[in-house]
Tab-separated table of C-alpha atoms in Angstrom:
chain	number	residue	atom	x	y	z
A	1	ALA	CA	17.662	14.344	-5.607
A	2	LEU	CA	19.218	17.593	-4.362
A	3	TYR	CA	19.287	21.034	-5.987
A	4	LYS	CA	20.974	24.105	-4.464
A	5	GLY	CA	21.537	27.595	-5.819
A	6	ASN	CA	18.957	29.131	-8.131
A	7	THR	CA	16.766	26.108	-7.391
A	8	ASP	CA	16.387	24.912	-3.803
A	9	LEU	CA	14.866	21.436	-3.746
A	10	PHE	CA	15.325	18.158	-1.896
A	11	TRP	CA	13.460	14.941	-2.747
A	12	LEU	CA	13.720	11.430	-1.318
A	13	ASP	CA	11.600	8.404	-2.258
A	14	THR	CA	12.810	4.980	-1.196
A	15	ASP	CA	11.208	1.519	-1.088
A	16	VAL	CA	12.378	-1.658	0.581
A	17	ARG	CA	11.073	-5.222	0.434
A	18	LEU	CA	12.359	-8.345	2.165
A	19	ASP	CA	10.849	-11.801	1.535
A	20	TYR	CA	11.150	-15.034	3.490
A	21	LYS	CA	10.013	-18.527	2.489
A	22	ARG	CA	10.693	-21.890	4.075
A	23	GLY	CA	8.454	-24.894	3.629
A	24	LYS	CA	4.840	-23.879	4.233
A	25	ASN	CA	5.795	-20.636	5.989
A	26	SER	CA	6.408	-17.361	4.198
A	27	GLY	CA	6.378	-13.664	4.939
A	28	PHE	CA	7.484	-10.267	3.780
A	29	LEU	CA	8.383	-6.820	5.059
A	30	ILE	CA	7.739	-3.774	2.868
A	31	GLY	CA	8.360	-0.115	3.608
A	32	ASN	CA	8.427	3.296	1.989
A	33	ILE	CA	9.530	6.789	2.951
A	34	ALA	CA	8.824	9.788	0.715
A	35	TYR	CA	9.862	13.351	1.532
A	36	GLY	CA	10.021	16.405	-0.697
A	37	GLU	CA	11.008	19.988	0.122
A	38	LYS	CA	11.082	23.039	-2.162
A	39	GLN	CA	12.235	26.470	-1.038
A	40	LYS	CA	12.252	25.028	2.541
A	41	ASP	CA	8.535	24.133	2.339
A	42	SER	CA	7.731	20.421	2.340
A	43	TYR	CA	5.278	19.187	-0.284
A	44	ILE	CA	5.319	15.469	0.593
A	45	ASN	CA	6.035	13.733	3.906
A	46	LYS	CA	4.788	10.182	4.346
A	47	GLY	CA	5.915	6.650	5.098
A	48	PHE	CA	4.831	3.198	6.184
A	49	VAL	CA	6.120	-0.248	7.107
A	50	HIS	CA	4.076	-3.452	6.722
A	51	LEU	CA	4.952	-6.918	8.049
A	52	ARG	CA	2.979	-10.024	7.048
A	53	GLY	CA	3.387	-13.712	7.906
A	54	ILE	CA	1.640	-16.516	5.980
A	55	ARG	CA	1.149	-20.225	6.738
A	56	GLN	CA	-0.041	-22.560	3.991
A	57	LEU	CA	-2.626	-25.098	5.183
A	58	SER	CA	-3.367	-26.672	1.793
A	59	GLY	CA	-3.091	-25.911	-1.904
A	60	LEU	CA	-5.945	-23.415	-1.608
A	61	PHE	CA	-6.036	-22.199	2.006
A	62	PHE	CA	-3.600	-20.014	3.914
A	63	VAL	CA	-3.718	-18.138	7.235
A	64	GLU	CA	-1.936	-14.842	7.736
A	65	VAL	CA	-1.209	-12.192	10.343
A	66	PHE	CA	-0.037	-8.627	9.706
A	67	PHE	CA	1.118	-5.424	11.384
A	68	GLN	CA	1.458	-1.913	9.948
A	69	GLU	CA	2.740	1.494	11.030
A	70	GLU	CA	2.069	4.575	8.869
A	71	PHE	CA	2.158	8.384	8.782
A	72	ASN	CA	1.159	10.973	6.191
A	73	ARG	CA	1.477	14.646	7.119
A	74	PHE	CA	-0.477	15.923	4.105
A	75	ILE	CA	-3.679	14.132	5.051
A	76	ARG	CA	-2.969	15.210	8.669
A	77	LEU	CA	-2.392	11.609	9.723
A	78	LYS	CA	0.145	11.763	12.539
A	79	GLU	CA	0.252	8.004	13.078
A	80	ARG	CA	-1.709	4.892	12.131
A	81	ARG	CA	-1.200	1.503	13.742
A	82	LEU	CA	-3.015	-1.696	12.891
A	83	ALA	CA	-2.770	-5.407	13.553
A	84	GLY	CA	-4.906	-8.260	12.308
A	85	GLY	CA	-5.195	-11.586	10.586
A	86	GLY	CA	-7.368	-13.700	8.372
A	87	ILE	CA	-7.534	-16.337	5.682
A	88	ARG	CA	-6.115	-16.265	2.168
A	89	LEU	CA	-7.560	-18.296	-0.703
A	90	HIS	CA	-5.887	-19.219	-3.992
A	91	VAL	CA	-9.080	-19.042	-6.025
A	92	PHE	CA	-7.689	-19.342	-9.564
A	93	LYS	CA	-4.511	-20.558	-11.247
A	94	ALA	CA	-3.668	-20.937	-14.924
A	95	LYS	CA	-0.231	-21.938	-16.106
A	96	ASN	CA	1.370	-23.064	-19.337
A	97	THR	CA	4.813	-22.944	-20.872
A	98	ASN	CA	4.960	-19.178	-21.383
A	99	THR	CA	2.362	-17.597	-19.084
A	100	ARG	CA	0.983	-17.783	-15.568
A	101	PHE	CA	-2.107	-16.141	-14.045
A	102	ASP	CA	-2.995	-16.280	-10.325
A	103	VAL	CA	-5.873	-14.842	-8.318
A	104	TYR	CA	-5.876	-14.678	-4.526
A	105	THR	CA	-8.485	-13.263	-2.179
A	106	GLY	CA	-8.219	-12.508	1.512
A	107	LEU	CA	-10.800	-12.089	4.288
A	108	GLY	CA	-9.803	-10.789	7.690
A	109	LEU	CA	-10.275	-8.607	10.752
A	110	MET	CA	-8.018	-5.925	12.171
A	111	ALA	CA	-7.752	-3.451	15.029
A	112	GLU	CA	-6.830	0.083	13.961
A	113	LYS	CA	-5.782	3.174	15.906
A	114	GLU	CA	-5.217	6.577	14.281
A	115	TRP	CA	-3.831	9.840	15.673
A	116	TYR	CA	-4.351	13.109	13.774
A	117	ASN	CA	-2.476	16.405	13.784
A	118	LYS	CA	-4.500	18.911	15.778
A	119	SER	CA	-5.115	22.489	14.662
A	120	ASP	CA	-8.044	24.826	15.354
A	121	ASP	CA	-11.495	23.438	16.234
A	122	PHE	CA	-12.815	23.866	12.691
A	123	LEU	CA	-10.111	21.613	11.246
A	124	LYS	CA	-9.980	19.171	14.131
A	125	LYS	CA	-10.427	15.440	13.541
A	126	ASP	CA	-10.652	13.256	16.623
A	127	ASP	CA	-8.349	10.294	17.050
A	128	THR	CA	-10.063	7.016	16.196
A	129	SER	CA	-9.924	3.445	17.422
A	130	MET	CA	-12.011	0.739	15.738
A	131	PHE	CA	-12.272	-2.832	14.523
A	132	LYS	CA	-12.486	-3.259	10.763
A	133	SER	CA	-13.161	-5.901	8.180
A	134	THR	CA	-10.219	-6.044	5.790
A	135	ASN	CA	-10.520	-7.835	2.448
A	136	TYR	CA	-8.455	-7.913	-0.721
A	137	VAL	CA	-8.116	-9.358	-4.214
A	138	SER	CA	-4.665	-9.968	-5.701
A	139	LEU	CA	-4.075	-10.597	-9.423
A	140	THR	CA	-0.762	-11.567	-11.026
A	141	TYR	CA	-0.065	-12.212	-14.712
A	142	LYS	CA	3.368	-13.140	-16.043
A	143	SER	CA	4.571	-13.909	-19.543
A	144	LYS	CA	7.929	-13.703	-21.289
A	145	MET	CA	7.345	-10.038	-22.162
A	146	ILE	CA	4.788	-8.651	-19.697
A	147	THR	CA	4.280	-8.740	-15.939
A	148	VAL	CA	1.140	-7.248	-14.360
A	149	GLY	CA	0.285	-7.239	-10.667
A	150	ASN	CA	-2.614	-5.635	-8.831
A	151	VAL	CA	-3.807	-5.832	-5.243
A	152	THR	CA	-6.913	-3.960	-4.073
A	153	TYR	CA	-7.905	-3.698	-0.395
A	154	LEU	CA	-11.360	-2.872	0.964
A	155	GLN	CA	-11.527	-1.981	4.666
A	156	PHE	CA	-14.662	-0.877	6.510
A	157	ASN	CA	-15.640	-0.229	10.119
A	158	LEU	CA	-17.677	-2.889	11.907
A	159	GLY	CA	-19.231	-0.257	14.182
A	160	LYS	CA	-21.671	2.580	13.549
A	161	ASP	CA	-19.234	5.197	12.259
A	162	ASP	CA	-18.644	5.403	8.517
A	163	SER	CA	-15.007	4.611	7.764
A	164	THR	CA	-14.436	2.879	4.451
A	165	ARG	CA	-11.017	2.742	2.821
A	166	VAL	CA	-9.954	1.481	-0.592
A	167	TYR	CA	-6.301	0.964	-1.489
A	168	SER	CA	-5.188	-0.251	-4.900
A	169	ASP	CA	-1.637	-0.844	-6.152
A	170	LEU	CA	-0.955	-1.648	-9.806
A	171	ASN	CA	2.440	-2.627	-11.215
A	172	PHE	CA	3.102	-3.107	-14.921
A	173	SER	CA	6.342	-4.076	-16.655
A	174	VAL	CA	7.058	-4.819	-20.312
A	175	LYS	CA	10.392	-6.026	-21.647
A	176	LEU	CA	11.882	-3.891	-24.409
A	177	ASN	CA	14.812	-6.243	-24.952
A	178	ARG	CA	16.920	-8.732	-22.984
A	179	PHE	CA	18.329	-6.022	-20.736
A	180	LEU	CA	15.706	-3.257	-20.462
A	181	SER	CA	12.080	-3.032	-19.268
A	182	PHE	CA	9.584	-0.174	-19.085
A	183	THR	CA	7.700	-0.010	-15.760
A	184	THR	CA	4.584	1.754	-14.486
A	185	GLN	CA	3.351	1.885	-10.905
A	186	MET	CA	0.013	3.351	-9.809
A	187	ASN	CA	-1.203	3.794	-6.230
A	188	TYR	CA	-4.781	4.810	-5.388
A	189	ARG	CA	-6.231	5.634	-1.970
A	190	PHE	CA	-9.861	6.461	-1.077
A	191	ASP	CA	-11.125	7.460	2.382
A	192	SER	CA	-14.859	7.996	2.956
A	193	SER	CA	-14.310	10.209	6.034
A	194	PRO	CA	-11.073	12.200	5.760
A	195	ALA	CA	-9.988	15.077	7.977
A	196	PRO	CA	-11.537	18.503	7.223
A	197	LEU	CA	-10.279	20.117	3.992
A	198	VAL	CA	-8.606	16.832	2.979
A	199	LYS	CA	-9.795	15.279	-0.292
A	200	LYS	CA	-11.217	11.764	-0.224
A	201	TYR	CA	-8.731	10.325	-2.708
A	202	ASP	CA	-5.065	10.359	-3.670
A	203	ILE	CA	-3.508	8.915	-6.806
A	204	GLN	CA	0.162	8.541	-7.716
A	205	ILE	CA	1.693	7.294	-10.972
A	206	LYS	CA	5.382	6.534	-11.553
A	207	ASN	CA	6.996	5.579	-14.845
A	208	GLY	CA	10.526	4.369	-15.350
A	209	PHE	CA	12.964	1.810	-16.687
A	210	SER	CA	14.688	-1.153	-15.113
């Protein structure tokens, strides 16, 4: 979106997802960039890319590896890099003619490095490097009219420092007719030890049609 004249505003929000599946191997790449500027002052500037590979060992067990790169200027996060892996379990499945419900859970370890934007000493947050436990629960429900998906991550430091993160993404879609659906997306982020003057949580809700 671009406005010029009496209103001076620029806004960009783009998502990309690529999926791969062959035999027992699968993977995906997801990314997002969001930037907003009003009267030449930016009010949002963030982005990330996440790559994950999965190998199915049986009907219930999977192994996976992942990499992620991220930045978010408004929580003073200059750069975040992480790499890790773990196991994925298909803990519940229910399927009939019209509906399907799946529950997955993941247990893993990752190495994380973060760089922060530096300002004066009072607002300074030191760069961090740590090993974390990373765990998630993924729920998917599909019927002829409704699709609901939620994945919630819990990540915490294995060392002495307190660093707990919660990420939750919810997607909801309901068909209005054969051609049109109403969609809602909610993203929630919680950080137990943010940079000074940065709130511990962020929440974003988007509504639209597809």
